[in-house]
Short mmCIF file of C-alpha atoms and ligand atoms in Angstrom, two decimals:
data_model
loop_
_atom_site.label_atom_id
_atom_site.label_comp_id
_atom_site.label_asym_id
_atom_site.label_seq_id
_atom_site.Cartn_x
_atom_site.Cartn_y
_atom_site.Cartn_z
CA MET A 1 25.44 7.78 -0.30
CA GLN A 2 23.33 6.37 -3.14
CA ILE A 3 20.47 4.00 -2.52
CA LEU A 4 18.74 1.90 -5.13
CA VAL A 5 15.09 1.33 -4.18
CA VAL A 6 13.58 -1.76 -5.80
CA ASN A 7 9.87 -2.48 -5.95
CA ALA A 8 9.43 -5.81 -7.72
CA GLY A 9 5.75 -6.53 -8.29
CA SER A 10 4.20 -9.59 -9.89
CA SER A 11 4.28 -8.03 -13.37
CA SER A 12 6.23 -4.83 -12.82
CA LEU A 13 9.62 -3.57 -11.70
CA LYS A 14 9.98 -0.06 -10.34
CA VAL A 15 13.44 1.23 -9.48
CA LYS A 16 14.68 4.57 -8.21
CA VAL A 17 18.18 5.72 -7.33
CA LEU A 18 18.26 8.42 -4.66
CA GLU A 19 21.10 10.48 -3.25
CA LEU A 20 20.41 10.29 0.46
CA ALA A 21 21.85 13.61 1.61
CA SER A 22 19.97 15.71 -0.93
CA GLN A 23 17.03 13.28 -1.37
CA LYS A 24 17.46 13.89 -5.10
CA VAL A 25 16.24 11.25 -7.55
CA LEU A 26 19.15 10.35 -9.86
CA TYR A 27 17.42 7.66 -11.86
CA SER A 28 13.90 6.30 -12.09
CA GLU A 29 12.38 3.57 -14.22
CA LEU A 30 9.14 1.59 -14.29
CA ILE A 31 8.85 -1.56 -16.37
CA GLU A 32 5.35 -2.99 -16.63
CA HIS A 33 3.62 -5.99 -18.24
CA ILE A 34 6.49 -8.35 -17.35
CA GLY A 35 5.68 -11.89 -18.44
CA GLU A 36 2.47 -10.87 -20.17
CA SER A 37 1.77 -12.14 -23.68
CA GLY A 38 3.11 -9.75 -26.30
CA SER A 39 5.56 -8.14 -23.87
CA ILE A 40 9.23 -8.10 -24.89
CA VAL A 41 10.22 -8.46 -21.21
CA GLN A 42 9.39 -11.97 -20.07
CA ASN A 43 10.86 -12.01 -16.56
CA HIS A 44 12.36 -9.76 -13.87
CA GLU A 45 15.94 -10.64 -14.83
CA GLN A 46 15.32 -9.39 -18.36
CA ALA A 47 13.66 -6.30 -16.89
CA LEU A 48 16.78 -5.60 -14.79
CA ASN A 49 18.95 -5.97 -17.88
CA THR A 50 17.02 -3.24 -19.68
CA LEU A 51 17.90 -0.66 -16.99
CA GLU A 52 20.29 1.97 -18.25
CA MET A 53 21.96 2.78 -14.95
CA ASP A 54 25.34 2.42 -13.33
CA PHE A 55 25.11 -0.19 -10.57
CA ASN A 56 28.71 0.53 -9.47
CA THR A 57 27.70 3.75 -7.73
CA ILE A 58 25.10 2.06 -5.51
CA ASP A 59 25.97 1.94 -1.79
CA ILE A 60 22.87 0.17 -0.48
CA VAL A 61 19.71 -1.41 -1.86
CA GLY A 62 16.27 -1.01 -0.26
CA HIS A 63 13.54 -3.45 -1.25
CA ARG A 64 9.82 -2.94 -0.85
CA VAL A 65 8.35 -6.12 0.61
CA VAL A 66 4.58 -6.28 0.86
CA HIS A 67 4.06 -8.68 3.74
CA GLY A 68 6.15 -8.68 6.90
CA GLY A 69 3.55 -10.50 8.99
CA GLU A 70 3.63 -9.76 12.71
CA LYS A 71 7.41 -9.85 12.89
CA PHE A 72 8.77 -6.80 11.13
CA SER A 73 7.89 -3.40 12.52
CA ASN A 74 10.92 -1.68 11.01
CA ALA A 75 13.33 -1.95 8.10
CA VAL A 76 15.76 -4.87 8.40
CA LEU A 77 19.11 -5.80 6.91
CA ILE A 78 18.39 -8.83 4.73
CA ASP A 79 20.10 -12.06 5.74
CA GLU A 80 19.14 -15.72 5.25
CA ASP A 81 16.82 -15.62 8.31
CA VAL A 82 14.95 -12.61 6.93
CA MET A 83 14.67 -14.31 3.51
CA GLN A 84 13.27 -17.40 5.22
CA THR A 85 10.67 -15.34 7.12
CA ILE A 86 9.57 -13.54 3.93
CA ARG A 87 9.31 -16.97 2.26
CA SER A 88 7.24 -18.31 5.15
CA LEU A 89 4.76 -15.46 4.61
CA ILE A 90 4.06 -16.45 0.98
CA PRO A 91 0.77 -18.17 1.94
CA LEU A 92 -0.43 -14.79 3.24
CA ALA A 93 0.76 -12.83 0.19
CA ALA A 94 0.85 -15.29 -2.68
CA LEU A 95 0.91 -12.59 -5.34
CA HIS A 96 3.41 -10.15 -3.84
CA ASN A 97 6.03 -11.80 -1.63
CA PRO A 98 7.34 -14.21 -4.32
CA ALA A 99 7.96 -11.28 -6.69
CA ASN A 100 9.58 -9.25 -3.87
CA LEU A 101 11.83 -12.24 -3.06
CA GLN A 102 12.79 -12.57 -6.68
CA GLY A 103 13.78 -8.90 -6.75
CA ILE A 104 15.98 -9.44 -3.70
CA GLU A 105 17.62 -12.57 -5.11
CA LEU A 106 18.38 -10.89 -8.44
CA MET A 107 19.92 -7.87 -6.74
CA GLN A 108 21.97 -10.11 -4.42
CA LYS A 109 23.34 -11.84 -7.51
CA LEU A 110 24.08 -8.55 -9.24
CA LEU A 111 25.52 -6.73 -6.18
CA PRO A 112 26.71 -9.49 -3.83
CA HIS A 113 28.76 -7.15 -1.62
CA THR A 114 26.17 -4.38 -1.27
CA PRO A 115 24.00 -4.36 1.89
CA GLN A 116 20.35 -4.95 1.08
CA TYR A 117 17.43 -3.92 3.29
CA ALA A 118 13.75 -4.79 3.34
CA VAL A 119 11.00 -2.31 4.17
CA PHE A 120 7.56 -3.82 4.71
CA ASP A 121 4.15 -2.45 3.70
CA THR A 122 2.70 -3.95 6.86
CA ALA A 123 5.29 -2.51 9.28
CA PHE A 124 3.57 0.79 10.06
CA HIS A 125 0.44 -1.09 11.13
CA THR A 126 2.14 -3.38 13.66
CA THR A 127 1.02 -0.81 16.27
CA LEU A 128 -2.63 -1.89 15.86
CA GLN A 129 -4.15 -3.20 19.07
CA LYS A 130 -5.84 -6.58 19.25
CA GLU A 131 -9.35 -5.10 19.12
CA ALA A 132 -8.38 -3.48 15.80
CA TYR A 133 -6.61 -6.39 14.16
CA LEU A 134 -8.63 -9.41 15.26
CA TYR A 135 -11.58 -10.63 13.22
CA ALA A 136 -14.50 -12.11 15.16
CA LEU A 137 -13.66 -15.60 13.92
CA PRO A 138 -12.76 -18.69 15.97
CA TYR A 139 -9.67 -17.61 17.92
CA GLU A 140 -7.57 -20.55 16.73
CA LEU A 141 -7.76 -19.22 13.16
CA TYR A 142 -5.63 -16.36 14.45
CA GLU A 143 -3.42 -18.48 16.68
CA LYS A 144 -2.79 -21.34 14.27
CA HIS A 145 -3.24 -19.71 10.87
CA HIS A 146 -2.39 -16.06 11.57
CA ILE A 147 -5.69 -14.79 10.17
CA ARG A 148 -5.87 -11.17 11.29
CA ARG A 149 -5.84 -7.66 9.91
CA TYR A 150 -2.34 -6.70 8.78
CA GLY A 151 -3.03 -3.60 6.71
CA PHE A 152 -0.96 -2.44 3.75
CA HIS A 153 0.26 0.82 2.11
CA GLY A 154 2.04 1.37 5.45
CA THR A 155 5.10 3.03 3.90
CA SER A 156 2.84 5.57 2.20
CA HIS A 157 0.76 6.30 5.32
CA LYS A 158 3.95 6.74 7.36
CA TYR A 159 5.39 9.15 4.79
CA LEU A 160 2.13 11.13 4.79
CA LEU A 161 2.22 11.30 8.60
CA GLN A 162 5.73 12.77 8.56
CA GLU A 163 4.94 15.32 5.87
CA ALA A 164 1.64 16.35 7.48
CA ALA A 165 3.33 16.72 10.89
CA LYS A 166 5.86 19.08 9.27
CA HIS A 167 3.05 21.23 7.81
CA LEU A 168 1.26 21.21 11.16
CA GLU A 169 4.53 21.96 12.99
CA LYS A 170 3.71 19.17 15.40
CA LYS A 171 5.71 16.29 16.82
CA LEU A 172 4.84 12.91 15.34
CA GLU A 173 3.86 11.58 18.76
CA SER A 174 1.17 14.21 19.17
CA THR A 175 -0.19 14.12 15.61
CA ASN A 176 -3.64 12.67 14.88
CA LEU A 177 -4.59 12.13 11.26
CA ILE A 178 -6.81 10.32 8.86
CA THR A 179 -4.66 9.56 5.82
CA LEU A 180 -6.23 8.51 2.53
CA HIS A 181 -4.16 6.71 -0.08
CA LEU A 182 -6.50 6.78 -3.09
CA GLY A 183 -5.00 5.25 -6.21
CA ASN A 184 -5.78 2.07 -8.05
CA GLY A 185 -5.43 0.43 -4.67
CA GLU A 186 -7.07 2.44 -1.90
CA SER A 187 -6.72 2.50 1.85
CA ILE A 188 -7.48 4.81 4.72
CA CYS A 189 -5.60 4.90 8.00
CA ALA A 190 -6.45 6.30 11.43
CA ILE A 191 -3.31 7.66 13.10
CA LYS A 192 -3.35 8.54 16.79
CA ASN A 193 -0.33 10.14 18.43
CA GLY A 194 1.80 9.21 15.41
CA LYS A 195 0.77 5.54 15.40
CA SER A 196 -1.52 3.60 13.09
CA ILE A 197 -4.55 2.52 15.14
CA ASP A 198 -6.73 1.28 12.28
CA ILE A 199 -6.41 0.63 8.56
CA SER A 200 -9.07 -0.30 6.03
CA MET A 201 -7.05 -3.01 4.28
CA GLY A 202 -7.10 -6.25 6.24
CA PHE A 203 -5.81 -9.80 5.97
CA THR A 204 -5.16 -8.92 2.33
CA PRO A 205 -5.33 -5.65 0.38
CA LEU A 206 -8.86 -6.60 -0.75
CA GLU A 207 -10.72 -5.29 2.29
CA GLY A 208 -12.01 -1.78 2.84
CA LEU A 209 -12.52 0.90 0.22
CA ILE A 210 -13.83 0.41 -3.30
CA MET A 211 -10.78 0.28 -5.54
CA GLY A 212 -10.04 0.28 -9.26
CA SER A 213 -10.78 -3.40 -9.65
CA ARG A 214 -11.17 -4.70 -6.07
CA SER A 215 -14.49 -4.91 -4.29
CA GLY A 216 -13.43 -3.71 -0.84
CA ASP A 217 -15.78 -4.76 1.98
CA ILE A 218 -18.50 -7.24 1.05
CA ASP A 219 -20.58 -9.74 3.00
CA ALA A 220 -18.37 -12.86 3.20
CA GLU A 221 -21.44 -15.03 2.42
CA ILE A 222 -21.35 -13.67 -1.14
CA VAL A 223 -18.16 -15.66 -1.69
CA LEU A 224 -19.90 -18.87 -0.60
CA PHE A 225 -22.96 -18.03 -2.69
CA MET A 226 -20.79 -17.57 -5.80
CA GLN A 227 -19.18 -20.96 -5.15
CA ASN A 228 -22.14 -23.01 -3.94
CA SER A 229 -25.03 -21.53 -5.92
CA LEU A 230 -23.31 -20.13 -9.01
CA GLY A 231 -20.80 -22.99 -9.26
CA LEU A 232 -17.75 -20.74 -9.56
CA SER A 233 -14.34 -22.09 -8.54
CA ALA A 234 -12.24 -20.44 -5.81
CA ASN A 235 -9.95 -19.11 -8.53
CA GLU A 236 -12.84 -17.59 -10.47
CA VAL A 237 -14.16 -15.90 -7.33
CA ASP A 238 -10.67 -14.57 -6.62
CA ILE A 239 -10.50 -13.03 -10.09
CA ILE A 240 -13.95 -11.50 -9.69
CA LEU A 241 -13.10 -9.94 -6.31
CA ASN A 242 -9.64 -8.65 -7.21
CA LYS A 243 -9.78 -7.93 -10.92
CA LYS A 244 -13.40 -7.51 -11.99
CA SER A 245 -14.97 -5.62 -9.11
CA GLY A 246 -14.63 -2.12 -7.68
CA LEU A 247 -15.00 0.68 -10.23
CA ILE A 248 -14.49 -1.77 -13.12
CA GLY A 249 -17.26 -3.98 -11.77
CA ILE A 250 -19.76 -1.14 -11.56
CA CYS A 251 -18.97 0.81 -14.74
CA GLY A 252 -16.40 -1.21 -16.71
CA GLU A 253 -13.60 1.33 -16.21
CA ASN A 254 -11.03 1.88 -13.45
CA ASP A 255 -9.48 5.18 -14.46
CA VAL A 256 -11.28 7.88 -12.50
CA ARG A 257 -10.29 10.52 -15.10
CA GLU A 258 -12.23 8.58 -17.74
CA ILE A 259 -15.15 7.84 -15.45
CA LEU A 260 -15.56 11.51 -14.53
CA ILE A 261 -15.93 12.62 -18.15
CA ARG A 262 -18.58 10.00 -18.87
CA ASP A 263 -22.18 11.01 -18.61
CA ASP A 264 -23.95 7.74 -17.97
CA GLU A 265 -25.70 6.30 -14.92
CA ARG A 266 -23.13 3.55 -14.21
CA ALA A 267 -20.22 5.96 -14.23
CA LYS A 268 -22.02 8.24 -11.80
CA LEU A 269 -22.96 5.26 -9.64
CA ALA A 270 -19.36 3.99 -9.49
CA ILE A 271 -18.14 7.35 -8.19
CA ASP A 272 -21.04 7.69 -5.74
CA ILE A 273 -20.43 4.23 -4.27
CA MET A 274 -16.69 4.87 -3.96
CA VAL A 275 -17.18 8.27 -2.31
CA ARG A 276 -19.86 6.96 0.07
CA ARG A 277 -17.57 4.17 1.28
CA ILE A 278 -14.73 6.63 1.86
CA GLN A 279 -17.05 8.93 3.85
CA LYS A 280 -18.25 5.99 5.92
CA TYR A 281 -14.66 5.12 6.86
CA ILE A 282 -13.73 8.73 7.62
CA GLY A 283 -16.76 8.94 9.91
CA SER A 284 -15.85 5.77 11.76
CA TYR A 285 -12.20 6.80 12.13
CA LEU A 286 -13.28 10.19 13.47
CA VAL A 287 -15.12 8.29 16.17
CA LEU A 288 -12.08 6.10 16.91
CA LEU A 289 -10.00 9.27 17.27
CA GLY A 290 -12.59 10.83 19.58
CA GLY A 291 -13.15 13.63 17.08
CA ASN A 292 -9.58 14.81 17.69
CA VAL A 293 -8.09 14.99 14.18
CA ASP A 294 -5.42 17.47 13.11
CA ALA A 295 -5.99 16.90 9.40
CA LEU A 296 -7.34 14.70 6.66
CA VAL A 297 -4.57 13.89 4.19
CA PHE A 298 -5.33 13.04 0.57
CA SER A 299 -2.81 11.13 -1.50
CA GLY A 300 -2.43 8.58 -4.34
CA GLY A 301 -3.32 9.26 -8.00
CA ILE A 302 -6.96 10.12 -7.23
CA GLY A 303 -6.36 11.86 -3.90
CA GLU A 304 -3.57 14.03 -5.30
CA HIS A 305 -5.05 14.96 -8.65
CA SER A 306 -8.83 14.93 -8.48
CA GLN A 307 -10.26 18.02 -6.83
CA ILE A 308 -13.74 16.84 -7.84
CA ILE A 309 -13.42 13.61 -5.87
CA ARG A 310 -11.91 15.42 -2.88
CA GLU A 311 -14.82 17.87 -2.89
CA LYS A 312 -17.36 15.06 -3.11
CA ILE A 313 -15.73 13.27 -0.18
CA LEU A 314 -15.61 16.44 1.92
CA ASP A 315 -19.21 17.36 1.10
CA ASN A 316 -20.47 16.39 4.53
CA ALA A 317 -21.27 18.62 7.50
CA MET A 318 -19.27 16.32 9.82
CA PHE A 319 -16.02 17.13 7.99
CA LYS A 320 -16.43 20.88 7.46
CA ASP A 321 -14.09 22.04 10.25
CA ILE A 322 -11.29 19.58 9.58
CA LYS A 323 -8.10 20.84 7.98
CA THR A 324 -7.17 19.01 4.76
CA PHE A 325 -3.86 18.48 3.04
CA VAL A 326 -3.04 17.13 -0.39
CA ILE A 327 0.36 15.46 -0.23
CA GLU A 328 2.12 13.60 -3.01
CA THR A 329 3.18 10.30 -1.52
CA ASP A 330 6.73 9.06 -2.03
CA GLU A 331 7.13 5.47 -0.96
CA GLU A 332 10.62 5.18 -2.45
CA LEU A 333 11.90 8.16 -0.47
CA GLU A 334 10.35 6.72 2.68
CA ILE A 335 12.05 3.35 2.02
CA ALA A 336 15.36 5.17 1.51
CA LYS A 337 14.90 7.15 4.74
CA GLU A 338 14.09 4.03 6.75
CA CYS A 339 17.13 2.14 5.46
CA PHE A 340 19.29 5.15 6.27
CA ALA A 341 17.82 5.45 9.78
CA LEU A 342 18.64 1.78 10.37
CA ILE A 343 22.24 2.26 9.22
CA LYS A 344 22.60 5.30 11.49
CA SER A 345 21.16 3.49 14.51
CA ALA A 346 23.51 0.54 13.91
CA LYS A 347 26.60 2.81 13.99
P1 ADP B 1 -1.46 2.81 -7.99
O1 ADP B 1 -2.35 2.38 -6.86
O2 ADP B 1 -1.46 1.85 -9.13
O3 ADP B 1 -0.09 3.29 -7.54
P2 ADP B 1 -1.91 5.62 -8.54
O4 ADP B 1 -1.74 6.11 -7.15
O5 ADP B 1 -0.88 5.99 -9.56
O6 ADP B 1 -2.20 4.07 -8.60
O7 ADP B 1 -3.33 6.14 -9.06
C1 ADP B 1 -3.78 5.80 -10.33
C2 ADP B 1 -5.18 6.30 -10.49
O8 ADP B 1 -5.26 7.70 -10.17
C3 ADP B 1 -5.66 6.21 -11.92
O9 ADP B 1 -6.23 4.98 -12.20
C4 ADP B 1 -6.71 7.28 -11.97
O10 ADP B 1 -7.95 6.70 -11.60
C5 ADP B 1 -6.34 8.25 -10.88
N1 ADP B 1 -5.97 9.59 -11.38
C6 ADP B 1 -4.76 10.01 -11.80
N2 ADP B 1 -4.83 11.31 -12.21
C7 ADP B 1 -6.13 11.69 -12.02
C8 ADP B 1 -6.86 12.91 -12.23
N3 ADP B 1 -6.28 14.00 -12.72
N4 ADP B 1 -8.18 12.91 -11.93
C9 ADP B 1 -8.77 11.81 -11.43
N5 ADP B 1 -8.14 10.65 -11.19
C10 ADP B 1 -6.85 10.59 -11.49
#
């Protein structure tokens, strides 16, 4: 059985074809800068047309969908109801869900008779308890407007859990981990007995760790100060927080490889601030897990490839006895596995 995994982002399209039995990747393509000035690919339909693959061999399609709200805790077969729910979540994921929907609609047009599934980035974190997902805001903001922590990168954290459990030779339901997805986007997850109990990303992917261009945690008053005292518009603040902050904000660069070879104060500061925030989260998740952690798992471009950053993070007496793993994440394989599990359970 061949599955086509589609990850349609706001300006990118990532596709992979996997053979389910062997988990072999038969085709893989990433098209970036869609719709950007100077790009020859102006929309996702054009991007699809550039793919040099045979769609006739595809048995099922699995779509990555960023926001599943509180509803989806597992992969689902896409029907009109599911489409409507993903649409209704656009206010919570204005950047991602519209692009994901577009990917689904294009594939439905191209392969109208092929079953299509959605796998949500938020799904793995639907196990969070109220004390973990509620913000201390007026309760009706949660009840009426669904303002709560959702958490993202769930497909990656779930994959890391399964791989780490294999290395540990433990059952998922008795595995406790702290998983770190450190790439351009960064998140850290506390996993207790195989379930996500806390995640650094929140209502949006902005919260938590210091990322390539996102600020992570800041005092919410800073947003009001930028608007009321500095006269910035909501849109300008949004761009500052998501595109001009994080490592870029501190040292003008978001590629950790480049930052590490620089020898200036700002570059050093950017790394120190990022590492300190990660350590702070590991410490707090250790407490949430009662000190009972089977392993720390590093993943994502930085977590997988930068020994220097891993060493800096682990340079703390609190972490010295914890086992660590470096595991290459594979969100597409996880999406494929989840779609397959759903098909099997339906039979
Ligand atoms: P994304 O979140 O966009 O999927 P990735 O997980 O691919 O990002 O991570 C990309 C980042 O990984 C790069 O911006 C770079 O900072 C970092 N990275 C990749 N290779 C290395 C390396 N050898 N050393 C340090 N950082 C690296």
